[in-house]
CSV table of C-alpha atoms in Angstrom, one decimal:
chain,number,residue,atom,x,y,z
A,15,MET,CA,17.2,26.4,35.8
A,16,ASP,CA,17.7,23.1,37.8
A,17,GLN,CA,20.0,24.3,40.2
A,18,PHE,CA,16.8,26.6,41.4
A,19,ILE,CA,14.2,23.8,41.5
A,20,GLY,CA,16.5,21.6,43.3
A,21,GLN,CA,17.7,24.6,46.0
A,22,LEU,CA,13.2,25.2,46.1
A,23,ARG,CA,13.0,21.8,47.1
A,24,GLN,CA,16.0,21.1,49.8
A,25,LYS,CA,14.2,24.6,51.2
A,26,MET,CA,10.7,22.9,51.2
A,27,GLN,CA,11.6,19.7,53.0
A,28,GLU,CA,14.0,22.0,55.5
A,29,PHE,CA,11.2,23.9,56.3
A,30,ARG,CA,8.8,20.7,56.3
A,31,ILE,CA,6.2,22.4,53.6
A,32,GLY,CA,6.1,19.4,51.9
A,33,VAL,CA,7.8,17.8,48.2
A,34,LEU,CA,8.5,19.8,45.1
A,35,ARG,CA,7.9,17.7,42.2
A,36,VAL,CA,8.8,18.8,38.4
A,37,GLU,CA,5.3,17.4,36.7
A,38,ASP,CA,6.4,18.8,32.9
A,39,VAL,CA,8.5,21.2,31.1
A,40,ASP,CA,7.5,22.9,28.3
A,41,GLU,CA,11.0,24.3,26.6
A,42,ALA,CA,8.8,26.5,24.1
A,43,SER,CA,6.6,27.5,25.9
A,44,GLY,CA,8.5,28.5,28.7
A,45,LYS,CA,5.7,26.6,31.2
A,46,ILE,CA,6.7,24.3,34.0
A,47,ILE,CA,4.3,22.6,36.1
A,48,LEU,CA,5.1,22.0,39.6
A,49,THR,CA,3.3,19.8,41.9
A,50,VAL,CA,4.0,20.3,45.8
A,51,SER,CA,3.1,16.8,48.0
A,52,GLU,CA,1.6,18.1,51.2
A,53,ALA,CA,1.7,14.6,53.5
A,54,ASP,CA,5.3,15.1,54.9
A,55,ALA,CA,3.8,18.2,56.0
A,56,ALA,CA,1.0,16.7,57.4
A,57,MET,CA,2.7,13.9,59.2
A,58,TYR,CA,5.9,16.4,60.7
A,59,GLN,CA,2.9,18.5,62.0
A,60,GLN,CA,0.9,15.7,64.2
A,61,LYS,CA,4.6,13.7,65.0
A,62,LYS,CA,4.9,17.0,66.7
A,63,MET,CA,1.6,17.9,67.7
A,64,HIS,CA,2.1,14.2,69.3
A,65,GLN,CA,5.4,15.2,70.9
A,66,GLY,CA,4.3,18.3,72.5
A,67,SER,CA,0.8,16.4,74.1
A,68,THR,CA,3.4,13.5,76.0
A,69,ALA,CA,6.3,15.6,77.1
A,70,PHE,CA,6.4,16.2,81.0
């Protein structure tokens, strides 16, 4: 499970989707609560748009 989460986290950052966080794991029930922060993805899009508007 840890390896899967690590790989998923890395790919999400690589593709600028967002930052994955594991909030809670209940091993007894098998429930996992994950959150994704889109702040980095939004900043990447703004930077990309800004660069595109100033390119000659």
